[in-house]
Amino acid sequence: MQEDILVVDDDPDVLDILSETLNKRGYNVVVALDAQSALRSFKRKQPSLVILDIMLPDMDGLEVFKRMRADQADRYIPILFLSSNGDLETKLSGFDMGAEDYLVKPVSLKELNAKIGKILKRTSQAQALWEEREALETEVTKEHENYIHINKQLKKQVLAMKTLFSISQDLTRILELDELINAFALTIVGELRISSMAFFALVSENSKILSLRGVKGFRKEKFAGLEIPRDCAFVEWLGTRAKPKKIVRSNDRTWVKRLPDIRLAAFEYATPIMIKDKMRGIVFTGPKLSRDDYTPYDLDMLQFICNSAGVGMENARLFKELQTTYLSTVKTLVSIIEAKDSYTRGHTERVAEYAIAIAERMNLPQEEQRRIAFGAVLHDIGKLGVLEKVLNKKEQLDTEEWKILKAHPEVGASIIENMEFLTGTVELVRHHHENWNGKGYPDGLKGEEIPIGSRIIAVADGFDAMTTDRPYRKALKWTEALSTIKEGSGIQYDPEVVRSFEEIIRDKNFRKRMREKHSNP
Ligand SMILES: [Fe+2]
Ligand SMILES: [Fe+2]
């Protein structure tokens, strides 16, 4: 493409000479005789070079130069001054303002050609560099924005992963079904920021009906009597994947027919809870608090929480099954000892009831309560090693017999020490005859050295022994027995346990319950 050169001079002869020379060199020459027309042509043509006379009739050449350089975008256009006197001061001001070079009149055409060639070459190199820099800058900006975007995404993903991890940990660790369902409901409402949810589950694996197990955002009564048949069209429509399905579509009224009950129209999504490819429950989730639609992330989150809840439910079921097996093992052990010792029949069961009530009253952790329950039931299992005639003897025991009887906590501990599920219970059995003042057996432990479970069992055991007939004496009344226990507080028994026990015994409902279950009190 031909390059434009703007030549500004008030002398037509100079213009002619320069135009002719430059045309011959292949440039397209635009001429201007005064400053005003020069500025207009400059704006319109955007030439590759300006040759500018310093002396113009209507404006100082240096002023013209300044105006040409006023616009940032035009600053790369080189300007070559023409000066008739070659005066140094003018030259210097031109350079100060960024002119490329100057020519002195009369112009030497050879010099003109050489300078123009040099300037244009320099300009085009500078232009190329400029463009390259621009391109690089654009690329760097783009990369930077990209980086910021990726960084934000990563942060979000890390947060999501952390959330998912803690949800899955929480929901799969809880072994009590009711506790699990509550945690599950709170997690769904909190994580998705929704206003309501309801959870329906099969009562048992073979049950034909899903019934309400948990609700948030509505009173439970709203869904009273609502049951979802396992084989209804709605359940079939939900399918066999734990994937959320939208149940309410404003432009499609057919969903109403599909719902098993119109009350469920309060929810937006239904998600099945699957365990080993079998549907065990359905979670209904209501609108978001923000009134926005669920995002794909919300739906993934919902699916994930439901999957975790499914695993949690299965864990809880297996745990319960295991506990039932353990319990029946323990019951078998107890029935063996009770068969041998007629006077202790019912004793273990009552001791367990007192001990569990104390542990609950003292707010001990669930796991501790479970250990205490087993410990209370099994505390006298060591009596299996004591001869029946000793156990049932009406007269005072002799030294040898007494020694055998006193070994029962140790014998009991050794009977159950290899049963893994009773690991925390072994020490409770071993220490149930220790005294608070350190004068008990077998190890003479004192105060809080004695496991809390043993201190509880000791009170429960003592009270039941006093309130039941023994081969050597008649049963005491509850009030008498309670006074004896209180007398032993701080000596034989832990004062704190005695205090809790007294509260239980003074509780009318507890007494009534015990009276109904056991004939004596
Ligand atoms: Fe005992
Ligand atoms: Fe006992």
XYZ file of C-alpha atoms and ligand atoms in Angstrom:
523
model
C 0.000 0.000 0.000
C 1.212 3.518 -0.883
C 2.244 5.607 2.100
C 0.900 9.153 2.531
C 3.292 12.011 3.275
C 1.863 15.371 4.281
C 4.060 18.281 3.143
C 3.284 21.695 4.707
C 4.957 24.826 3.307
C 3.686 28.245 2.269
C 6.081 28.250 -0.670
C 4.417 26.543 -3.691
C 7.820 25.988 -5.316
C 9.073 24.060 -2.349
C 5.864 22.022 -2.407
C 6.293 21.240 -6.095
C 9.874 20.083 -5.720
C 9.158 17.949 -2.727
C 5.986 16.473 -4.260
C 7.749 15.515 -7.434
C 10.654 13.910 -5.650
C 8.459 12.020 -3.251
C 6.007 10.890 -5.932
C 8.926 9.462 -7.842
C 9.918 7.507 -4.765
C 6.444 5.983 -4.724
C 4.845 8.036 -1.955
C 1.430 9.609 -2.146
C 1.921 13.299 -1.363
C -0.690 15.501 0.296
C 0.203 19.188 0.344
C -0.911 22.109 2.534
C -0.026 25.777 2.132
C -1.095 26.901 5.578
C -1.462 25.608 9.109
C -5.276 25.185 9.132
C -5.451 23.058 6.003
C -2.380 21.135 7.235
C -4.153 20.232 10.501
C -7.324 19.168 8.648
C -5.394 16.930 6.233
C -3.428 15.486 9.121
C -6.603 14.406 10.925
C -8.259 13.080 7.800
C -5.345 11.286 6.175
C -3.327 10.097 9.174
C -0.138 10.239 7.053
C 2.928 8.100 7.579
C 5.113 11.215 7.799
C 4.702 15.015 8.019
C 7.237 17.437 6.571
C 6.443 20.698 8.324
C 7.759 24.177 7.581
C 8.494 26.127 10.732
C 7.494 29.445 9.219
C 3.821 29.438 8.204
C 1.686 32.494 7.512
C -1.208 31.731 9.879
C 0.493 29.854 12.725
C 3.916 29.124 14.124
C 5.134 25.723 12.859
C 5.954 24.699 16.431
C 2.317 25.357 17.432
C 1.123 23.242 14.507
C 3.461 20.520 15.715
C 1.990 20.717 19.248
C -1.561 20.387 17.948
C -0.614 17.419 15.798
C 0.832 15.745 18.857
C -2.127 16.610 21.098
C -3.959 13.392 20.412
C -2.290 10.343 22.002
C -3.234 8.154 19.058
C -1.337 10.404 16.578
C 1.905 10.528 18.501
C 3.576 7.788 16.552
C 3.333 9.833 13.255
C 6.841 11.203 12.691
C 7.292 14.913 11.927
C 10.261 16.355 10.052
C 10.831 20.116 10.341
C 11.739 22.320 7.420
C 13.678 25.380 8.459
C 14.905 28.129 6.215
C 17.478 29.583 8.571
C 18.704 26.478 10.375
C 18.485 28.442 13.591
C 19.661 26.361 16.497
C 17.040 27.459 18.991
C 14.151 26.443 16.728
C 15.819 23.128 16.051
C 16.234 22.423 19.724
C 12.625 23.313 20.582
C 11.519 20.971 17.780
C 13.573 18.127 19.250
C 12.407 18.917 22.786
C 8.869 18.382 21.640
C 9.739 15.094 19.992
C 10.249 15.961 16.299
C 12.093 13.276 14.395
C 14.582 15.431 12.524
C 14.914 18.649 10.527
C 15.919 19.768 7.024
C 17.393 23.119 6.130
C 16.229 24.984 3.037
C 17.222 24.862 0.331
C 16.568 21.211 0.718
C 19.113 18.753 -0.577
C 17.082 16.068 -2.276
C 19.661 13.431 -1.440
C 19.476 14.337 2.237
C 15.676 14.388 2.051
C 15.529 10.872 0.613
C 17.981 9.530 3.112
C 16.200 11.039 6.114
C 12.711 10.002 4.974
C 13.871 6.442 4.352
C 15.447 6.285 7.780
C 12.467 7.811 9.590
C 9.897 5.604 7.918
C 11.957 2.504 8.585
C 12.305 3.472 12.234
C 8.608 4.269 12.484
C 7.543 1.007 10.978
C 9.871 -0.887 13.341
C 8.515 1.074 16.276
C 4.992 0.457 15.088
C 5.656 -3.282 14.826
C 7.154 -3.328 18.329
C 4.228 -1.338 19.648
C 1.748 -3.755 18.125
C 3.674 -6.699 19.490
C 3.668 -5.119 22.944
C -0.053 -4.417 22.708
C -0.695 -8.018 21.735
C 1.453 -9.264 24.605
C -0.260 -6.969 27.070
C -3.656 -8.195 25.911
C -2.494 -11.765 26.273
C -1.047 -11.147 29.758
C -4.269 -9.429 30.862
C -6.266 -12.330 29.508
C -4.009 -14.859 31.237
C -4.259 -12.916 34.465
C -8.036 -12.817 34.310
C -8.016 -16.483 33.500
C -5.760 -17.168 36.457
C -8.023 -15.206 38.815
C -11.028 -17.104 37.484
C -9.324 -20.493 37.895
C -8.155 -19.514 41.351
C -11.694 -18.595 42.387
C -13.020 -21.851 40.951
C -10.349 -23.819 42.776
C -11.121 -22.125 46.082
C -14.793 -22.908 45.576
C -14.011 -26.522 44.745
C -11.735 -26.951 47.759
C -14.470 -25.546 49.979
C -17.032 -27.841 48.381
C -14.750 -30.849 48.858
C -14.226 -29.949 52.515
C -17.974 -29.572 53.029
C -18.694 -32.868 51.290
C -16.031 -34.638 53.307
C -17.339 -33.401 56.632
C -20.945 -34.183 55.664
C -20.040 -37.688 54.659
C -18.018 -38.157 57.861
C -20.850 -36.858 60.038
C -23.592 -38.837 58.383
C -21.759 -42.121 58.234
C -20.439 -41.967 61.805
C -23.744 -41.549 63.640
C -25.025 -44.948 64.680
C -28.340 -44.010 66.275
C -30.979 -43.850 63.556
C -32.984 -40.992 65.110
C -29.855 -38.938 65.662
C -28.809 -39.661 62.086
C -32.159 -38.574 60.657
C -32.018 -35.343 62.611
C -28.446 -34.597 61.465
C -29.449 -35.472 57.909
C -32.426 -33.080 57.970
C -30.330 -30.249 59.422
C -27.567 -30.826 56.867
C -29.961 -30.686 53.926
C -31.733 -27.530 55.101
C -28.457 -25.818 56.060
C -26.300 -26.738 53.072
C -28.931 -26.064 50.418
C -30.376 -23.032 52.231
C -33.902 -24.243 51.755
C -37.010 -23.500 53.751
C -38.327 -27.000 54.321
C -37.800 -30.712 53.938
C -39.554 -33.947 54.804
C -38.101 -37.406 54.973
C -40.088 -40.602 54.434
C -38.577 -44.017 55.022
C -39.536 -47.672 55.027
C -40.103 -48.874 58.579
C -38.403 -52.157 57.763
C -36.800 -53.642 54.698
C -39.947 -55.537 53.725
C -42.398 -52.799 54.599
C -44.811 -51.775 51.848
C -45.175 -48.215 53.039
C -42.890 -45.207 53.491
C -43.792 -43.201 56.556
C -42.720 -39.785 57.783
C -39.477 -39.875 59.781
C -38.374 -36.254 59.865
C -39.633 -32.830 58.924
C -38.189 -29.306 58.944
C -39.972 -26.068 58.125
C -43.470 -27.474 58.772
C -45.199 -28.902 61.811
C -45.222 -32.666 61.751
C -49.055 -32.588 62.008
C -49.271 -31.115 58.507
C -48.378 -34.539 57.184
C -50.364 -36.574 59.702
C -51.464 -39.869 58.251
C -49.506 -39.332 55.046
C -47.987 -42.569 53.876
C -46.439 -43.323 50.506
C -47.090 -46.811 49.132
C -43.842 -48.347 47.970
C -45.390 -49.546 44.716
C -47.189 -46.321 43.700
C -46.655 -44.601 40.339
C -44.776 -41.740 42.007
C -42.139 -44.033 43.484
C -41.823 -45.738 40.118
C -41.405 -42.344 38.432
C -38.622 -41.411 40.887
C -36.663 -44.382 39.630
C -33.825 -46.296 41.153
C -31.107 -43.651 41.257
C -30.511 -41.277 44.145
C -31.021 -38.381 41.751
C -33.173 -35.358 42.636
C -36.285 -35.002 40.474
C -38.259 -31.816 40.177
C -41.833 -32.476 41.252
C -43.330 -29.022 40.835
C -43.444 -27.444 37.414
C -45.533 -24.329 37.148
C -46.347 -24.881 33.469
C -47.202 -28.540 33.831
C -50.223 -29.411 35.961
C -49.894 -33.148 35.353
C -47.458 -33.483 38.255
C -50.366 -32.997 40.683
C -51.842 -36.283 39.511
C -48.501 -37.973 39.915
C -48.028 -36.968 43.562
C -49.305 -39.518 46.103
C -50.703 -36.650 48.181
C -51.393 -32.999 47.353
C -49.675 -31.900 50.596
C -46.374 -32.879 48.988
C -46.845 -30.057 46.468
C -45.239 -27.850 49.134
C -41.904 -29.271 47.966
C -39.888 -28.781 44.795
C -37.696 -31.827 44.560
C -37.919 -35.490 45.542
C -34.766 -37.585 45.912
C -34.795 -41.315 46.654
C -32.407 -42.725 49.225
C -30.927 -45.916 47.935
C -29.237 -48.675 49.897
C -27.689 -51.460 47.860
C -29.815 -50.524 44.826
C -33.015 -50.641 46.865
C -35.093 -47.588 47.667
C -35.291 -47.123 51.451
C -36.534 -43.560 51.701
C -37.522 -40.357 49.893
C -36.423 -36.855 50.746
C -38.677 -33.975 49.739
C -36.995 -30.576 49.639
C -38.725 -27.204 49.530
C -37.815 -23.949 47.743
C -34.588 -22.088 48.386
C -34.724 -19.251 50.909
C -33.478 -16.917 48.170
C -36.417 -18.039 45.962
C -33.849 -18.840 43.224
C -33.927 -22.142 41.393
C -31.675 -24.948 42.574
C -28.267 -24.660 40.874
C -26.557 -27.730 39.386
C -24.252 -27.566 42.436
C -27.284 -27.697 44.772
C -28.581 -30.765 42.959
C -25.184 -32.488 43.160
C -24.985 -31.589 46.842
C -28.497 -32.952 47.462
C -27.618 -36.190 45.720
C -24.395 -36.484 47.698
C -26.089 -35.869 51.058
C -28.761 -38.469 50.228
C -26.078 -40.982 49.249
C -24.219 -40.342 52.524
C -27.459 -40.677 54.480
C -28.087 -44.015 52.743
C -24.663 -45.288 53.837
C -25.314 -43.884 57.332
C -28.704 -45.619 57.572
C -27.185 -48.920 56.566
C -24.387 -48.464 59.136
C -26.959 -47.699 61.827
C -28.997 -50.786 60.878
C -25.943 -53.070 60.937
C -24.850 -51.551 64.244
C -28.261 -52.177 65.773
C -28.249 -55.730 64.458
C -24.835 -56.260 66.024
C -25.995 -54.770 69.319
C -28.983 -57.114 69.302
C -26.670 -60.067 68.776
C -24.410 -58.857 71.586
C -27.359 -58.331 73.857
C -28.660 -61.824 73.280
C -25.165 -63.202 74.017
C -25.127 -61.233 77.266
C -28.656 -62.392 78.139
C -27.589 -65.994 77.641
C -24.643 -65.480 79.997
C -26.927 -63.861 82.567
C -29.510 -66.635 82.382
C -26.761 -69.166 83.131
C -25.755 -67.376 86.324
C -29.344 -66.762 87.371
C -30.140 -70.431 86.911
C -27.393 -71.186 89.392
C -28.219 -68.537 91.985
C -31.941 -68.372 92.640
C -31.676 -65.315 94.908
C -30.070 -63.160 92.254
C -32.857 -63.865 89.745
C -34.011 -60.463 88.487
C -31.128 -58.802 90.358
C -29.022 -58.093 87.261
C -31.989 -56.660 85.378
C -32.849 -54.263 88.227
C -29.223 -53.256 88.775
C -29.042 -52.464 85.074
C -32.174 -50.314 85.288
C -30.867 -48.316 88.253
C -27.424 -47.953 86.672
C -28.796 -46.790 83.301
C -31.064 -44.293 85.057
C -28.094 -42.891 87.022
C -25.880 -42.699 83.913
C -28.654 -40.829 82.064
C -29.222 -38.490 85.019
C -25.473 -37.771 85.137
C -25.555 -37.015 81.415
C -22.775 -39.415 80.536
C -21.963 -39.878 76.823
C -24.050 -42.427 74.895
C -21.130 -44.799 74.438
C -20.368 -44.728 78.180
C -24.040 -45.394 78.931
C -23.949 -48.405 76.632
C -20.865 -49.789 78.422
C -22.494 -49.236 81.807
C -25.651 -51.050 80.688
C -23.604 -54.097 79.684
C -21.432 -53.797 82.798
C -24.476 -53.686 85.073
C -26.039 -56.741 83.471
C -22.777 -58.679 83.633
C -21.355 -57.444 86.940
C -21.851 -60.750 88.758
C -21.016 -63.043 85.833
C -17.952 -64.176 87.847
C -20.286 -65.989 90.204
C -20.325 -68.726 87.580
C -17.044 -69.773 89.164
C -18.567 -69.969 92.651
C -20.186 -73.172 93.812
C -23.973 -73.166 94.010
C -23.912 -74.256 97.632
C -21.789 -71.222 98.519
C -24.034 -68.850 96.603
C -27.167 -70.164 98.226
C -25.753 -70.725 101.740
C -27.955 -69.402 104.544
C -25.246 -69.448 107.197
C -22.190 -67.236 107.525
C -19.491 -68.076 104.937
C -16.187 -69.448 106.213
C -12.887 -67.798 105.255
C -12.253 -70.046 102.256
C -15.779 -69.612 100.915
C -15.606 -65.893 101.426
C -12.298 -65.819 99.489
C -13.929 -67.663 96.577
C -16.914 -65.325 96.562
C -14.688 -62.240 96.686
C -12.866 -63.425 93.570
C -16.041 -63.055 91.455
C -15.197 -59.586 90.027
C -11.839 -60.844 88.724
C -13.296 -64.121 87.469
C -16.085 -62.128 85.752
C -13.586 -59.811 84.074
C -11.585 -62.776 82.786
C -14.743 -64.464 81.414
C -15.592 -61.497 79.215
C -12.145 -60.108 78.471
C -11.880 -61.817 75.077
C -15.231 -60.571 73.836
C -14.283 -57.631 71.667
C -17.618 -55.819 71.971
C -17.228 -55.816 75.768
C -13.757 -54.220 75.770
C -14.799 -51.168 77.828
C -17.015 -53.254 80.070
C -14.339 -55.593 81.466
C -12.931 -53.001 83.899
C -16.436 -52.066 85.084
C -17.047 -55.677 86.099
C -13.616 -55.985 87.728
C -14.103 -52.906 89.925
C -17.771 -53.074 90.949
C -16.806 -53.944 94.546
C -14.221 -51.171 94.962
C -15.063 -48.577 97.637
C -14.790 -44.776 97.361
C -12.454 -44.778 100.397
C -10.127 -47.379 98.823
C -11.160 -50.232 101.114
C -12.933 -52.345 98.513
C -11.670 -55.181 96.329
C -9.990 -56.552 94.231
C -7.507 -53.680 93.695
C -8.303 -51.236 96.521
C -8.840 -48.367 94.033
C -9.867 -45.052 95.553
C -12.178 -42.169 94.526
C -11.979 -41.315 90.863
C -9.433 -44.072 90.240
C -12.487 -46.317 90.153
C -14.151 -46.150 86.724
C -17.342 -44.070 86.840
C -19.341 -47.035 85.501
C -18.188 -49.197 88.446
C -19.049 -46.452 90.944
C -22.559 -46.326 89.457
C -22.964 -50.108 89.403
C -21.827 -50.274 93.059
C -24.677 -47.991 94.182
C -27.245 -49.781 92.017
C -25.989 -53.184 93.203
C -25.940 -52.177 96.867
C -29.454 -50.752 96.728
C -30.920 -53.804 95.000
C -29.150 -56.199 97.399
C -30.709 -54.309 100.324
C -34.204 -54.176 98.856
C -34.447 -57.894 98.025
C -34.643 -60.932 100.272
C -31.308 -62.680 100.759
C -30.618 -66.169 102.163
C -29.418 -64.532 105.379
C -31.902 -61.631 105.799
C -35.181 -60.039 104.678
C -35.475 -57.125 102.244
C -35.253 -53.534 103.539
C -37.808 -50.886 102.583
C -36.753 -48.397 99.855
C -36.493 -45.508 102.301
C -34.350 -47.559 104.688
C -32.133 -48.738 101.868
C -31.775 -45.190 100.543
C -30.685 -43.972 104.030
C -28.094 -46.739 104.218
C -26.770 -45.790 100.772
C -26.597 -42.131 101.845
C -24.721 -43.145 105.007
C -22.206 -44.851 102.737
C -21.741 -41.711 100.592
C -18.071 -40.711 100.610
C -17.146 -43.983 102.360
C -18.309 -46.836 100.187
C -19.995 -44.830 97.448
C -19.194 -41.845 95.194
C -21.136 -38.863 96.694
C -22.054 -37.532 93.267
C -23.486 -40.876 92.177
C -25.442 -41.118 95.473
C -26.884 -37.629 94.852
C -28.072 -38.568 91.368
C -29.439 -41.845 92.634
C -31.422 -40.132 95.380
C -33.013 -37.849 92.777
C -34.056 -40.913 90.778
C -35.492 -42.746 93.775
C -37.422 -39.635 94.807
C -38.924 -39.484 91.315
C -42.486 -40.817 91.597
C -42.614 -41.935 87.984
C -39.435 -43.965 88.337
C -40.760 -45.670 91.484
C -44.032 -46.434 89.747
C -42.236 -47.884 86.726
C -40.082 -50.097 88.935
C -43.120 -51.192 90.969
C -44.928 -52.287 87.805
C -41.931 -54.167 86.494
C -40.771 -55.741 89.745
C -43.016 -56.929 92.470
C -41.004 -55.865 95.497
C -40.822 -52.023 95.730
Fe -20.846 -58.553 92.834
Fe -24.517 -57.962 92.428
